[in-house]
């Protein structure tokens, strides 16, 4: 390929990365808000959150992109640029899937942990922030990693709006060169490399989060006293 065609592909990669980051941020925010709402004590909050989840999880992401980009403008009198239309459609759609991950991880926490928070007179928000989320978030990372990879592949759907993402740019190069096998092989490799990097990042994040679960940081005089007890056997139940 010529340098001009490679530049077109690189622009497509940058557009895909932008779309991936923006839609992932939106999907993550939606996932936590809706997922936590689905565990709320008020039935009306659970109903609204469940209704949203069922609607967006049960509709096609491609049709949602069409709806946001082509139906909303005449209905409300404004037009979204393709990047923001794709971000909105993908973020809301994949956020519905993510909300089930959050809800499942929260409900999987040992009920005794919740009861302990109640016994300590914690408010519902304190129980969520101090007890439930620290234990649930590390368990969310593997399914969120899979969802992020699915979102990466879903970004190719925005090419239907004429948005210059990786898939759209690759198709333009294919039309220019009249060579399908080479171009689509390059596209497969590029998507694989991005997905592989995302998987490595998410796996590192999972290890880091799980390493701190159940541990309390000890500092200052308490740390020195603990070290002395471990070395001398004082207070450690050691047998001479």
Tab-separated table of C-alpha atoms in Angstrom:
chain	number	residue	atom	x	y	z
A	1	UNK	CA	0.000	0.000	0.000
A	2	UNK	CA	1.056	3.578	-0.569
A	3	UNK	CA	1.822	5.970	2.284
A	4	UNK	CA	-1.471	7.778	1.670
A	5	UNK	CA	-3.471	4.596	2.111
A	6	UNK	CA	-1.552	3.686	5.274
A	7	UNK	CA	-2.314	7.164	6.605
A	8	UNK	CA	-6.001	6.490	5.977
A	9	UNK	CA	-5.767	3.241	7.947
A	10	UNK	CA	-3.959	4.978	10.827
A	11	UNK	CA	-6.696	7.626	10.980
A	12	UNK	CA	-9.227	4.807	11.127
A	13	UNK	CA	-7.355	3.207	14.042
A	14	UNK	CA	-7.332	6.520	15.922
A	15	UNK	CA	-11.060	7.006	15.329
A	16	UNK	CA	-11.769	3.460	16.545
A	17	UNK	CA	-9.689	4.008	19.694
A	18	UNK	CA	-11.493	7.284	20.412
A	19	UNK	CA	-14.876	5.643	19.979
A	20	UNK	CA	-13.829	2.687	22.121
A	21	UNK	CA	-12.620	4.865	25.011
A	22	UNK	CA	-15.640	7.199	24.991
A	23	UNK	CA	-18.246	4.459	24.678
A	24	UNK	CA	-16.442	2.343	27.322
A	25	UNK	CA	-16.524	5.254	29.777
A	26	UNK	CA	-20.227	5.775	29.144
A	27	UNK	CA	-20.956	2.043	29.347
A	28	UNK	CA	-18.999	1.769	32.604
A	29	UNK	CA	-20.895	4.634	34.212
A	30	UNK	CA	-24.234	3.212	33.052
A	31	UNK	CA	-23.248	-0.272	34.248
A	32	UNK	CA	-22.583	0.837	37.819
A	33	UNK	CA	-25.543	3.201	38.091
A	34	UNK	CA	-28.063	0.723	36.685
A	35	UNK	CA	-26.449	-2.327	38.309
A	36	UNK	CA	-26.538	-0.730	41.780
A	37	UNK	CA	-30.085	0.481	41.123
A	38	UNK	CA	-31.133	-3.105	40.424
A	39	UNK	CA	-30.176	-4.009	44.010
A	40	UNK	CA	-32.010	-1.025	45.521
A	41	UNK	CA	-34.471	-1.585	48.346
A	42	UNK	CA	-37.247	0.358	46.544
A	43	UNK	CA	-39.125	-1.707	43.984
A	44	UNK	CA	-39.762	1.243	41.668
A	45	UNK	CA	-36.010	1.883	41.329
A	46	UNK	CA	-35.415	-1.806	40.601
A	47	UNK	CA	-38.255	-1.792	38.056
A	48	UNK	CA	-36.958	1.230	36.119
A	49	UNK	CA	-33.414	-0.146	36.086
A	50	UNK	CA	-34.659	-3.576	35.003
A	51	UNK	CA	-36.812	-2.045	32.259
A	52	UNK	CA	-33.835	-0.162	30.860
A	53	UNK	CA	-31.706	-3.298	30.946
A	54	UNK	CA	-34.269	-5.419	29.139
A	55	UNK	CA	-34.915	-2.790	26.441
A	56	UNK	CA	-31.297	-2.102	25.527
A	57	UNK	CA	-30.143	-5.688	26.007
A	58	UNK	CA	-32.962	-6.975	23.811
A	59	UNK	CA	-32.407	-4.634	20.851
A	60	UNK	CA	-29.775	-4.694	18.120
A	61	UNK	CA	-26.798	-2.371	18.541
A	62	UNK	CA	-26.851	-1.749	14.773
A	63	UNK	CA	-30.525	-0.719	14.839
A	64	UNK	CA	-29.829	1.469	17.881
A	65	UNK	CA	-27.095	3.268	15.936
A	66	UNK	CA	-29.537	3.831	13.061
A	67	UNK	CA	-32.171	5.082	15.521
A	68	UNK	CA	-29.832	7.515	17.294
A	69	UNK	CA	-28.311	8.863	14.085
A	70	UNK	CA	-31.312	8.910	11.726
A	71	UNK	CA	-34.471	8.949	13.890
A	72	UNK	CA	-33.554	11.364	16.700
A	73	UNK	CA	-32.579	14.327	14.443
A	74	UNK	CA	-36.000	14.871	12.806
A	75	UNK	CA	-37.780	14.059	16.077
A	76	UNK	CA	-35.912	16.612	18.194
A	77	UNK	CA	-34.515	18.996	15.615
A	78	UNK	CA	-30.809	18.447	16.263
A	79	UNK	CA	-28.105	16.336	14.722
A	80	UNK	CA	-25.384	14.347	16.468
A	81	UNK	CA	-22.006	14.009	14.791
A	82	UNK	CA	-21.208	10.346	14.015
A	83	UNK	CA	-18.668	10.028	16.856
A	84	UNK	CA	-21.145	11.107	19.528
A	85	UNK	CA	-24.009	9.169	17.972
A	86	UNK	CA	-21.889	6.011	17.997
A	87	UNK	CA	-20.731	6.681	21.557
A	88	UNK	CA	-24.292	7.143	22.769
A	89	UNK	CA	-25.681	4.077	21.010
A	90	UNK	CA	-22.836	1.730	21.935
A	91	UNK	CA	-22.443	3.081	25.476
A	92	UNK	CA	-26.118	2.644	26.335
A	93	UNK	CA	-26.334	-0.774	24.676
A	94	UNK	CA	-23.244	-2.300	26.248
A	95	UNK	CA	-23.972	-0.534	29.533
A	96	UNK	CA	-27.106	-2.680	29.767
A	97	UNK	CA	-24.970	-5.820	29.549
A	98	UNK	CA	-22.526	-4.395	32.058
A	99	UNK	CA	-25.290	-3.634	34.554
A	100	UNK	CA	-25.974	-7.353	34.847
A	101	UNK	CA	-22.299	-7.934	35.638
A	102	UNK	CA	-22.449	-5.352	38.425
A	103	UNK	CA	-25.731	-6.691	39.809
A	104	UNK	CA	-24.474	-10.280	39.782
A	105	UNK	CA	-21.206	-9.383	41.524
A	106	UNK	CA	-22.999	-7.378	44.223
A	107	UNK	CA	-25.526	-10.097	44.972
A	108	UNK	CA	-22.693	-12.668	45.141
A	109	UNK	CA	-21.114	-10.943	48.158
A	110	UNK	CA	-21.609	-12.969	51.348
A	111	UNK	CA	-24.828	-11.785	53.060
A	112	UNK	CA	-22.961	-11.846	56.363
A	113	UNK	CA	-20.891	-8.916	55.083
A	114	UNK	CA	-24.046	-6.867	54.550
A	115	UNK	CA	-25.388	-7.852	57.959
A	116	UNK	CA	-22.115	-6.775	59.532
A	117	UNK	CA	-22.511	-3.345	57.971
A	118	UNK	CA	-26.026	-3.091	59.326
A	119	UNK	CA	-24.786	-4.109	62.788
A	120	UNK	CA	-22.227	-1.296	62.603
A	121	UNK	CA	-25.051	1.173	61.780
A	122	UNK	CA	-23.656	1.908	58.311
A	123	UNK	CA	-25.941	3.735	55.904
A	124	UNK	CA	-26.836	1.926	52.650
A	125	UNK	CA	-24.309	4.067	50.764
A	126	UNK	CA	-21.593	3.330	53.340
A	127	UNK	CA	-22.282	-0.398	53.078
A	128	UNK	CA	-22.076	-0.156	49.309
A	129	UNK	CA	-18.883	1.929	49.288
A	130	UNK	CA	-16.980	0.314	52.159
A	131	UNK	CA	-18.136	-3.313	52.104
A	132	UNK	CA	-19.842	-4.436	48.907
A	133	UNK	CA	-17.977	-2.663	46.102
A	134	UNK	CA	-14.428	-3.421	47.377
A	135	UNK	CA	-15.280	-7.122	47.313
A	136	UNK	CA	-17.431	-7.121	44.176
A	137	UNK	CA	-15.312	-4.999	41.824
A	138	UNK	CA	-12.405	-7.499	41.490
A	139	UNK	CA	-14.927	-10.173	40.497
A	140	UNK	CA	-16.340	-7.870	37.810
A	141	UNK	CA	-13.035	-7.444	35.958
A	142	UNK	CA	-12.986	-10.752	33.953
A	143	UNK	CA	-16.527	-10.341	32.546
A	144	UNK	CA	-15.907	-6.622	31.994
A	145	UNK	CA	-12.778	-7.578	30.039
A	146	UNK	CA	-14.859	-9.786	27.749
A	147	UNK	CA	-17.453	-7.026	27.386
A	148	UNK	CA	-14.731	-4.518	26.465
A	149	UNK	CA	-13.495	-6.822	23.701
A	150	UNK	CA	-17.062	-7.180	22.432
A	151	UNK	CA	-17.366	-3.384	22.476
A	152	UNK	CA	-14.176	-3.091	20.430
A	153	UNK	CA	-15.638	-5.375	17.784
A	154	UNK	CA	-18.947	-3.522	17.992
A	155	UNK	CA	-17.271	-0.247	17.016
A	156	UNK	CA	-17.142	-1.542	13.441
A	157	UNK	CA	-20.911	-1.033	13.278
A	158	UNK	CA	-20.502	2.757	13.113
A	159	UNK	CA	-19.211	2.419	9.553
A	160	UNK	CA	-22.870	2.359	8.477
A	161	UNK	CA	-22.973	6.093	9.322
A	162	UNK	CA	-20.012	6.766	7.051
A	163	UNK	CA	-17.779	7.301	10.072
A	164	UNK	CA	-14.098	6.849	9.238
A	165	UNK	CA	-13.321	4.103	11.727
A	166	UNK	CA	-10.948	1.213	11.087
A	167	UNK	CA	-13.535	-0.922	9.274
A	168	UNK	CA	-14.691	1.967	7.067
A	169	UNK	CA	-11.121	3.026	6.230
A	170	UNK	CA	-10.158	-0.548	5.444
A	171	UNK	CA	-13.068	-0.847	3.038
A	172	UNK	CA	-12.003	2.332	1.248
A	173	UNK	CA	-8.492	0.925	0.863
A	174	UNK	CA	-9.940	-2.336	-0.450
A	175	UNK	CA	-11.928	-0.451	-3.089
A	176	UNK	CA	-8.844	1.536	-4.082
A	177	UNK	CA	-6.593	-1.505	-4.435
A	178	UNK	CA	-9.205	-4.080	-5.452
A	179	UNK	CA	-7.494	-6.468	-3.035
A	180	UNK	CA	-9.719	-8.051	-0.384
A	181	UNK	CA	-7.587	-10.803	1.165
A	182	UNK	CA	-4.614	-8.587	2.052
A	183	UNK	CA	-6.641	-5.670	3.424
A	184	UNK	CA	-9.034	-7.711	5.536
A	185	UNK	CA	-6.119	-9.747	6.886
A	186	UNK	CA	-4.505	-6.504	8.030
A	187	UNK	CA	-7.776	-5.457	9.671
A	188	UNK	CA	-8.059	-8.759	11.522
A	189	UNK	CA	-4.507	-8.409	12.823
A	190	UNK	CA	-5.042	-4.815	13.943
A	191	UNK	CA	-8.223	-5.681	15.828
A	192	UNK	CA	-6.438	-8.657	17.409
A	193	UNK	CA	-3.504	-6.520	18.585
A	194	UNK	CA	-5.822	-3.937	20.168
A	195	UNK	CA	-7.875	-6.679	21.848
A	196	UNK	CA	-4.718	-8.391	23.123
A	197	UNK	CA	-3.450	-5.151	24.669
A	198	UNK	CA	-6.811	-4.535	26.319
A	199	UNK	CA	-6.805	-8.055	27.747
A	200	UNK	CA	-3.332	-7.570	29.239
A	201	UNK	CA	-4.346	-4.267	30.839
A	202	UNK	CA	-7.532	-5.719	32.325
A	203	UNK	CA	-5.692	-8.778	33.652
A	204	UNK	CA	-3.130	-6.572	35.360
A	205	UNK	CA	-5.925	-4.501	36.868
A	206	UNK	CA	-7.624	-7.654	38.133
A	207	UNK	CA	-4.448	-8.868	39.860
A	208	UNK	CA	-3.874	-5.491	41.453
A	209	UNK	CA	-7.413	-5.240	42.789
A	210	UNK	CA	-7.516	-8.799	44.093
A	211	UNK	CA	-4.166	-8.346	45.844
A	212	UNK	CA	-5.710	-5.781	48.179
A	213	UNK	CA	-8.920	-7.642	49.029
A	214	UNK	CA	-9.118	-8.568	52.698
A	215	UNK	CA	-5.985	-6.657	53.624
A	216	UNK	CA	-5.841	-3.610	55.851
A	217	UNK	CA	-2.940	-1.198	55.485
A	218	UNK	CA	-0.869	-0.949	58.669
A	219	UNK	CA	1.221	2.169	59.202
A	220	UNK	CA	3.338	3.951	61.777
A	221	UNK	CA	3.650	2.637	65.320
A	222	UNK	CA	1.159	-0.162	64.649
A	223	UNK	CA	3.337	-1.475	61.815
A	224	UNK	CA	6.466	-1.393	64.001
A	225	UNK	CA	4.655	-3.200	66.845
A	226	UNK	CA	3.382	-5.867	64.457
A	227	UNK	CA	6.888	-6.436	63.080
A	228	UNK	CA	8.333	-6.714	66.603
A	229	UNK	CA	5.651	-9.244	67.590
A	230	UNK	CA	6.374	-11.346	64.507
A	231	UNK	CA	10.132	-11.431	65.122
A	232	UNK	CA	10.000	-12.074	68.879
A	233	UNK	CA	6.921	-14.246	69.025
A	234	UNK	CA	5.250	-11.908	71.540
A	235	UNK	CA	1.489	-11.930	71.168
A	236	UNK	CA	1.692	-14.195	68.156
A	237	UNK	CA	0.854	-17.408	69.914
A	238	UNK	CA	4.302	-18.838	69.157
A	239	UNK	CA	5.466	-21.890	71.047
A	240	UNK	CA	9.061	-21.839	72.297
